[in-house]
């Protein structure tokens, strides 16, 4: 197709061409002959290149196929979350390697009971995590959420329940430096309580048992803050029938700090012995009667004295029958003067007794009064025996 155009204006970059019907066409001036100027007429031939068009179409189709096969056929998959181990206060979770396909990873977050706990560091390398500080015998829900450039993918909700204090199946022991007999007894004790024994320190190791703090595994246990205890700790758990504290079982701990109580086996043995003891007591065992001690009466009298204050002795001037018998001595008839003197003496003694009740006499007088009281008490006791 041949077209004739008139050059109107020529610039350094663009030339203005006019058609026969007075239409303006901007045309690159570099494609025009160098001798062209305003008013020149140029003929331009226009034709379709089918061969080049076919080649370009094939190239574009191949590009679309490669893009689809690379980015359109595969997509990221949702994480698969599992529980590796659970104890009284901790849970170890693990998952399969993350399949991102051609998407870019943004974050991998862990959720507990619907609340975000945090992002997993190095999610393409780390395939497990340990969660501590949980409540005993409590159910929790965990979920992984994967965010990529292709979208958000979540795992299924995982229900995990922490163990009771009497459930020892979650204990995972790694042995360290131990004598051969202790290692054998440790293996047997771990099997009896239902725990697990592994050779190397892992993320699910709960206790490291040894008698000497040395070795590569001991260093790894210290780096991961795993309790390092003696073999007696496993025996304590077996004896108590539950998990016991590790404070008194550290390598350098004082054995007196160990809280030793009655284990389940010991309690069952005592419960079995109780019926036999009750039967033996019901049959009637002879009771041993101890003879009374000489001081028993004195102790009872003292207790009675302490309980009730003693009554003051009544002064009786008249002699008792025993004194009358001992005082039967013939005496001359007293004269009237003697009678008056006796009355005066009696009145003097009475007045002296009244004064003694108000004022304290001399030590000799007090001792005399005590001897008189004793004689009166002896007489009274003797008369009571005769009755």
Short mmCIF file of C-alpha atoms in Angstrom, two decimals:
data_model
loop_
_atom_site.label_atom_id
_atom_site.label_comp_id
_atom_site.label_asym_id
_atom_site.label_seq_id
_atom_site.Cartn_x
_atom_site.Cartn_y
_atom_site.Cartn_z
CA UNK A 1 0.00 0.00 0.00
CA UNK A 2 1.56 3.32 -1.14
CA UNK A 3 0.71 6.59 0.62
CA UNK A 4 1.87 10.07 -0.38
CA UNK A 5 2.34 12.59 2.41
CA UNK A 6 3.42 16.27 2.43
CA UNK A 7 6.02 17.34 4.94
CA UNK A 8 4.75 20.30 6.94
CA UNK A 9 7.29 20.89 9.66
CA UNK A 10 10.50 19.07 10.51
CA UNK A 11 12.01 19.12 14.00
CA UNK A 12 14.95 17.26 15.45
CA UNK A 13 12.75 14.46 16.71
CA UNK A 14 9.33 14.61 15.06
CA UNK A 15 8.14 15.66 11.61
CA UNK A 16 4.58 16.71 10.81
CA UNK A 17 3.13 15.08 7.72
CA UNK A 18 -0.12 16.12 5.96
CA UNK A 19 -2.43 13.75 4.14
CA UNK A 20 -4.47 14.63 1.08
CA UNK A 21 -7.55 15.17 3.24
CA UNK A 22 -5.55 17.60 5.44
CA UNK A 23 -4.90 15.27 8.41
CA UNK A 24 -1.80 15.66 10.54
CA UNK A 25 0.48 12.73 11.27
CA UNK A 26 3.45 12.92 13.61
CA UNK A 27 6.23 10.81 12.19
CA UNK A 28 9.74 10.26 13.53
CA UNK A 29 12.07 12.50 11.60
CA UNK A 30 14.91 10.01 11.88
CA UNK A 31 13.00 7.66 9.52
CA UNK A 32 12.78 10.33 6.77
CA UNK A 33 15.53 10.97 4.27
CA UNK A 34 18.07 13.55 5.44
CA UNK A 35 17.32 15.97 2.58
CA UNK A 36 13.66 16.35 3.46
CA UNK A 37 12.38 19.85 4.30
CA UNK A 38 9.03 21.61 4.63
CA UNK A 39 6.86 21.13 1.57
CA UNK A 40 8.53 17.92 0.40
CA UNK A 41 6.32 14.97 -0.62
CA UNK A 42 7.27 11.49 0.51
CA UNK A 43 5.83 8.13 -0.45
CA UNK A 44 5.48 5.53 2.34
CA UNK A 45 4.73 1.87 1.63
CA UNK A 46 2.85 -0.05 4.39
CA UNK A 47 2.58 -3.89 4.46
CA UNK A 48 1.92 -6.67 7.09
CA UNK A 49 4.78 -9.05 8.08
CA UNK A 50 3.10 -12.40 8.78
CA UNK A 51 6.29 -14.32 9.45
CA UNK A 52 7.47 -12.01 12.19
CA UNK A 53 4.02 -11.98 13.71
CA UNK A 54 3.98 -15.78 13.96
CA UNK A 55 7.37 -15.90 15.63
CA UNK A 56 6.33 -13.31 18.24
CA UNK A 57 3.13 -15.19 19.00
CA UNK A 58 4.98 -18.45 19.63
CA UNK A 59 7.46 -16.77 21.91
CA UNK A 60 4.69 -15.22 24.00
CA UNK A 61 2.87 -18.55 24.35
CA UNK A 62 5.98 -20.27 25.66
CA UNK A 63 6.45 -17.53 28.23
CA UNK A 64 2.89 -17.92 29.49
CA UNK A 65 3.29 -21.71 29.79
CA UNK A 66 6.46 -21.41 31.86
CA UNK A 67 4.86 -18.86 34.22
CA UNK A 68 1.82 -21.07 34.78
CA UNK A 69 3.85 -24.22 35.39
CA UNK A 70 6.06 -22.40 37.86
CA UNK A 71 3.55 -20.36 39.83
CA UNK A 72 0.11 -21.68 38.96
CA UNK A 73 0.19 -25.46 39.44
CA UNK A 74 1.52 -25.65 43.11
CA UNK A 75 0.51 -23.61 46.18
CA UNK A 76 1.63 -23.48 49.84
CA UNK A 77 0.15 -26.19 52.09
CA UNK A 78 -1.24 -25.80 55.60
CA UNK A 79 1.09 -26.80 58.49
CA UNK A 80 0.53 -30.16 60.22
CA UNK A 81 0.86 -29.77 64.02
CA UNK A 82 1.49 -32.69 66.42
CA UNK A 83 2.26 -33.19 70.11
CA UNK A 84 5.54 -34.96 70.78
CA UNK A 85 5.44 -35.01 74.59
CA UNK A 86 3.44 -33.57 77.49
CA UNK A 87 4.29 -33.30 81.19
CA UNK A 88 2.66 -31.73 84.23
CA UNK A 89 3.65 -28.17 83.24
CA UNK A 90 5.04 -28.30 79.68
CA UNK A 91 4.18 -29.40 76.14
CA UNK A 92 6.51 -30.15 73.21
CA UNK A 93 4.95 -29.48 69.79
CA UNK A 94 6.36 -30.48 66.40
CA UNK A 95 5.32 -30.04 62.75
CA UNK A 96 6.33 -31.15 59.25
CA UNK A 97 8.60 -29.00 57.06
CA UNK A 98 6.70 -26.05 55.64
CA UNK A 99 5.77 -26.35 51.92
CA UNK A 100 5.82 -22.84 50.46
CA UNK A 101 5.87 -23.78 46.73
CA UNK A 102 6.82 -20.57 44.92
CA UNK A 103 5.39 -18.22 47.58
CA UNK A 104 7.49 -16.11 49.91
CA UNK A 105 7.33 -16.77 53.66
CA UNK A 106 6.25 -13.94 55.87
CA UNK A 107 5.53 -15.32 59.38
CA UNK A 108 4.76 -18.58 61.18
CA UNK A 109 2.84 -17.86 64.40
CA UNK A 110 1.74 -20.15 67.25
CA UNK A 111 -1.63 -19.60 68.93
CA UNK A 112 -2.76 -20.94 72.33
CA UNK A 113 -6.46 -20.96 73.15
CA UNK A 114 -7.10 -18.53 70.29
CA UNK A 115 -4.47 -16.00 71.42
CA UNK A 116 -1.17 -15.41 69.67
CA UNK A 117 1.85 -16.51 71.71
CA UNK A 118 4.48 -15.32 69.22
CA UNK A 119 6.27 -16.03 65.95
CA UNK A 120 8.47 -19.09 65.46
CA UNK A 121 12.09 -18.03 64.88
CA UNK A 122 13.66 -19.55 61.76
CA UNK A 123 10.48 -21.39 60.68
CA UNK A 124 12.19 -23.05 57.70
CA UNK A 125 14.79 -24.68 60.01
CA UNK A 126 13.02 -25.13 63.34
CA UNK A 127 10.46 -27.93 63.41
CA UNK A 128 9.59 -28.12 67.14
CA UNK A 129 9.04 -25.89 70.12
CA UNK A 130 8.58 -26.33 73.89
CA UNK A 131 5.97 -24.45 75.90
CA UNK A 132 6.52 -24.33 79.68
CA UNK A 133 4.73 -22.84 82.66
CA UNK A 134 1.37 -24.48 81.98
CA UNK A 135 -1.21 -25.42 84.60
CA UNK A 136 -1.39 -28.98 85.90
CA UNK A 137 -4.13 -31.26 84.53
CA UNK A 138 -5.51 -28.58 82.17
CA UNK A 139 -6.58 -28.80 78.53
CA UNK A 140 -5.10 -26.37 75.97
CA UNK A 141 -5.70 -25.69 72.26
CA UNK A 142 -2.77 -24.96 69.91
CA UNK A 143 -2.69 -23.87 66.27
CA UNK A 144 -0.08 -22.78 63.71
CA UNK A 145 -0.83 -19.94 61.27
CA UNK A 146 1.36 -19.61 58.13
CA UNK A 147 1.36 -16.26 56.30
CA UNK A 148 2.90 -16.15 52.81
CA UNK A 149 2.78 -13.98 49.72
CA UNK A 150 0.21 -16.41 48.29
CA UNK A 151 -2.14 -16.17 51.27
CA UNK A 152 -2.74 -17.35 54.86
CA UNK A 153 -2.78 -21.06 55.75
CA UNK A 154 -3.73 -22.43 59.21
CA UNK A 155 -3.26 -25.84 60.76
CA UNK A 156 -5.96 -27.84 62.46
CA UNK A 157 -6.57 -27.13 66.14
CA UNK A 158 -4.64 -29.49 68.43
CA UNK A 159 -6.08 -30.35 71.87
CA UNK A 160 -3.46 -31.23 74.50
CA UNK A 161 -4.02 -31.92 78.22
CA UNK A 162 -1.23 -31.66 80.78
CA UNK A 163 -0.63 -34.61 83.11
CA UNK A 164 -1.57 -35.09 86.72
CA UNK A 165 1.07 -35.27 89.44
CA UNK A 166 0.69 -39.04 89.60
CA UNK A 167 1.15 -39.50 85.82
CA UNK A 168 4.86 -40.12 85.20
CA UNK A 169 4.60 -41.12 81.54
CA UNK A 170 5.75 -37.69 80.36
CA UNK A 171 9.15 -37.91 82.08
CA UNK A 172 11.99 -38.27 79.54
CA UNK A 173 15.36 -39.06 81.10
CA UNK A 174 18.78 -38.77 79.45
CA UNK A 175 21.54 -40.56 81.41
CA UNK A 176 24.98 -39.04 81.81
CA UNK A 177 28.12 -40.25 83.59
CA UNK A 178 26.95 -43.14 85.79
CA UNK A 179 28.54 -46.31 87.16
CA UNK A 180 27.35 -49.49 85.47
CA UNK A 181 25.24 -50.73 88.43
CA UNK A 182 23.51 -47.34 88.76
CA UNK A 183 22.78 -47.20 85.05
CA UNK A 184 21.18 -50.66 85.19
CA UNK A 185 19.05 -49.75 88.21
CA UNK A 186 18.10 -46.44 86.57
CA UNK A 187 16.88 -48.24 83.45
CA UNK A 188 14.76 -50.59 85.53
CA UNK A 189 13.29 -47.75 87.63
CA UNK A 190 12.41 -45.72 84.53
CA UNK A 191 10.60 -48.70 83.04
CA UNK A 192 8.69 -49.33 86.27
CA UNK A 193 7.32 -45.79 86.52
CA UNK A 194 6.37 -45.71 82.82
CA UNK A 195 8.82 -42.97 81.79
CA UNK A 196 11.09 -42.83 78.70
CA UNK A 197 14.87 -43.15 78.46
CA UNK A 198 16.79 -41.61 75.52
CA UNK A 199 20.51 -41.54 74.84
CA UNK A 200 20.95 -37.89 73.78
CA UNK A 201 19.63 -34.54 74.97
CA UNK A 202 16.68 -33.37 72.89
CA UNK A 203 14.02 -30.71 73.15
CA UNK A 204 11.69 -33.15 74.92
CA UNK A 205 14.27 -34.19 77.56
CA UNK A 206 12.84 -33.35 80.98
CA UNK A 207 15.67 -34.49 83.29
CA UNK A 208 19.36 -35.29 82.93
CA UNK A 209 20.51 -37.96 85.43
CA UNK A 210 24.18 -38.37 86.37
CA UNK A 211 26.57 -38.49 89.30
CA UNK A 212 29.33 -36.31 87.79
CA UNK A 213 28.90 -33.04 85.95
CA UNK A 214 31.00 -33.57 82.83
CA UNK A 215 30.64 -34.61 79.22
CA UNK A 216 29.13 -33.16 76.06
CA UNK A 217 25.57 -34.21 76.89
CA UNK A 218 25.88 -32.61 80.34
CA UNK A 219 26.97 -29.33 78.70
CA UNK A 220 23.99 -29.43 76.34
CA UNK A 221 21.63 -30.07 79.26
CA UNK A 222 23.05 -27.08 81.14
CA UNK A 223 22.74 -24.88 78.02
CA UNK A 224 19.08 -25.83 77.60
CA UNK A 225 18.29 -25.33 81.34
CA UNK A 226 17.38 -28.99 81.82
CA UNK A 227 17.43 -30.10 85.50
CA UNK A 228 20.53 -32.18 86.28
CA UNK A 229 19.68 -34.59 89.11
CA UNK A 230 21.01 -37.71 90.77
CA UNK A 231 19.55 -41.23 90.24
CA UNK A 232 17.84 -41.00 93.63
CA UNK A 233 15.31 -38.62 92.08
CA UNK A 234 13.82 -41.41 89.95
CA UNK A 235 13.68 -43.65 93.02
CA UNK A 236 11.92 -40.85 94.92
CA UNK A 237 9.29 -40.55 92.19
CA UNK A 238 8.74 -44.32 92.29
CA UNK A 239 8.51 -44.33 96.09
CA UNK A 240 6.08 -41.41 96.26
CA UNK A 241 4.03 -42.50 93.26
CA UNK A 242 4.15 -38.98 91.83
CA UNK A 243 6.65 -36.48 90.47
CA UNK A 244 8.75 -34.92 93.25
CA UNK A 245 10.73 -31.70 93.37
CA UNK A 246 14.31 -31.63 92.12
CA UNK A 247 15.70 -29.13 94.63
CA UNK A 248 17.08 -31.75 96.97
CA UNK A 249 18.40 -33.99 94.17
CA UNK A 250 20.85 -31.67 92.40
CA UNK A 251 24.47 -32.84 92.23
CA UNK A 252 25.61 -30.39 94.90
CA UNK A 253 22.37 -30.27 96.92
CA UNK A 254 22.05 -31.17 100.59
CA UNK A 255 20.25 -34.53 100.98
CA UNK A 256 18.40 -33.11 103.99
CA UNK A 257 16.43 -30.87 101.63
CA UNK A 258 14.70 -33.89 100.12
CA UNK A 259 11.07 -34.08 101.14
CA UNK A 260 10.51 -37.75 101.78
CA UNK A 261 6.95 -38.83 102.49
CA UNK A 262 5.00 -42.04 102.55
CA UNK A 263 4.78 -43.54 99.09
CA UNK A 264 1.77 -45.17 97.55
CA UNK A 265 3.19 -48.66 98.04
CA UNK A 266 3.92 -47.97 101.70
CA UNK A 267 0.46 -46.57 102.27
CA UNK A 268 -1.14 -49.60 100.65
CA UNK A 269 0.94 -51.87 102.87
CA UNK A 270 -0.18 -50.00 105.97
CA UNK A 271 -3.80 -50.19 104.87
CA UNK A 272 -3.45 -53.95 104.46
CA UNK A 273 -1.91 -54.27 107.93
CA UNK A 274 -4.69 -52.28 109.61
CA UNK A 275 -7.34 -55.06 109.38
CA UNK A 276 -4.95 -57.62 110.91
CA UNK A 277 -4.20 -55.24 113.79
CA UNK A 278 -7.88 -54.64 114.47
CA UNK A 279 -8.56 -58.39 114.48
CA UNK A 280 -5.76 -59.03 116.96
CA UNK A 281 -7.09 -56.29 119.23
CA UNK A 282 -10.66 -57.64 119.00
CA UNK A 283 -9.53 -61.11 120.11
CA UNK A 284 -8.39 -59.58 123.35
CA UNK A 285 -4.77 -59.24 124.28
CA UNK A 286 -3.94 -59.23 128.03
CA UNK A 287 -3.32 -55.75 129.25
CA UNK A 288 -0.32 -55.22 131.48
CA UNK A 289 -1.28 -53.70 134.80
CA UNK A 290 1.49 -51.84 136.54
CA UNK A 291 1.52 -51.76 140.37
CA UNK A 292 0.96 -48.35 141.91
CA UNK A 293 4.11 -46.51 142.77
CA UNK A 294 4.72 -45.20 146.31
CA UNK A 295 4.49 -41.64 145.07
CA UNK A 296 1.11 -42.16 143.44
CA UNK A 297 -0.80 -41.28 146.59
CA UNK A 298 1.35 -38.28 147.22
CA UNK A 299 0.84 -37.08 143.64
CA UNK A 300 -2.93 -37.48 144.00
CA UNK A 301 -2.88 -35.62 147.29
CA UNK A 302 -0.80 -32.87 145.74
CA UNK A 303 -3.21 -32.62 142.81
CA UNK A 304 -6.14 -32.42 145.22
CA UNK A 305 -4.30 -29.78 147.23
CA UNK A 306 -3.63 -27.77 144.16
CA UNK A 307 -7.21 -28.08 142.95
CA UNK A 308 -8.79 -26.93 146.28
CA UNK A 309 -7.09 -24.74 148.92
CA UNK A 310 -6.58 -26.48 152.28
CA UNK A 311 -8.86 -25.48 155.16
CA UNK A 312 -7.22 -23.71 158.05
CA UNK A 313 -7.05 -25.84 161.24
CA UNK A 314 -9.46 -24.80 163.97
CA UNK A 315 -7.87 -24.02 167.28
CA UNK A 316 -9.24 -26.24 170.00
CA UNK A 317 -7.93 -25.62 173.48
CA UNK A 318 -9.58 -28.72 174.86
CA UNK A 319 -7.26 -31.76 174.82
CA UNK A 320 -8.12 -34.76 172.72
CA UNK A 321 -8.90 -38.13 174.27
CA UNK A 322 -5.39 -39.31 173.59
CA UNK A 323 -3.96 -36.34 175.38
CA UNK A 324 -6.31 -36.83 178.33
CA UNK A 325 -5.07 -40.38 178.73
CA UNK A 326 -1.46 -39.34 178.53
CA UNK A 327 -2.03 -36.47 180.98
CA UNK A 328 -3.66 -38.55 183.80
CA UNK A 329 -1.27 -37.49 186.56
CA UNK A 330 -2.42 -36.81 190.08
CA UNK A 331 -2.16 -33.16 190.90
CA UNK A 332 -3.14 -31.17 193.99
CA UNK A 333 -6.31 -29.16 194.00
CA UNK A 334 -5.64 -25.73 192.62
CA UNK A 335 -6.21 -22.75 194.86
CA UNK A 336 -8.43 -19.88 193.95
CA UNK A 337 -5.39 -17.83 193.24
CA UNK A 338 -4.14 -20.43 190.84
CA UNK A 339 -7.44 -20.45 189.04
CA UNK A 340 -7.29 -16.71 188.59
CA UNK A 341 -3.76 -16.96 187.39
CA UNK A 342 -4.74 -19.62 184.90
CA UNK A 343 -7.54 -17.48 183.67
CA UNK A 344 -5.17 -14.63 183.36
CA UNK A 345 -2.77 -16.84 181.44
CA UNK A 346 -5.54 -18.00 179.18
CA UNK A 347 -6.69 -14.46 178.59
CA UNK A 348 -3.10 -13.44 177.95
CA UNK A 349 -2.66 -16.24 175.42
CA UNK A 350 -5.88 -15.25 173.67
CA UNK A 351 -4.85 -11.63 173.54
CA UNK A 352 -1.43 -12.67 172.32
CA UNK A 353 -3.04 -14.78 169.60
CA UNK A 354 -5.15 -11.82 168.52
CA UNK A 355 -2.10 -9.62 168.40
CA UNK A 356 -0.22 -12.32 166.47
CA UNK A 357 -2.93 -12.32 163.83
CA UNK A 358 -2.39 -8.60 163.35
CA UNK A 359 1.39 -8.34 163.78
CA UNK A 360 4.12 -10.79 162.92
CA UNK A 361 6.01 -12.06 165.95
CA UNK A 362 9.63 -13.01 166.34
CA UNK A 363 11.11 -16.12 164.62
CA UNK A 364 11.06 -18.04 167.89
CA UNK A 365 7.39 -17.33 168.41
CA UNK A 366 6.61 -18.33 164.82
CA UNK A 367 8.48 -21.64 165.28
CA UNK A 368 6.56 -22.30 168.48
CA UNK A 369 3.29 -21.71 166.73
CA UNK A 370 4.30 -24.11 163.92
CA UNK A 371 5.13 -26.83 166.48
CA UNK A 372 1.75 -26.36 168.18
CA UNK A 373 0.01 -26.61 164.80
CA UNK A 374 1.85 -29.83 164.04
CA UNK A 375 0.84 -31.36 167.39
CA UNK A 376 -2.78 -30.43 166.76
CA UNK A 377 -2.66 -31.90 163.25
CA UNK A 378 -1.14 -35.14 164.59
CA UNK A 379 -3.83 -35.47 167.19
CA UNK A 380 -6.58 -34.87 164.69
CA UNK A 381 -5.22 -37.47 162.31
CA UNK A 382 -4.85 -40.02 165.13
CA UNK A 383 -8.42 -39.49 166.26
CA UNK A 384 -9.64 -39.99 162.66
CA UNK A 385 -7.83 -43.33 162.50
CA UNK A 386 -9.57 -44.50 165.69
CA UNK A 387 -12.92 -43.64 164.22
#
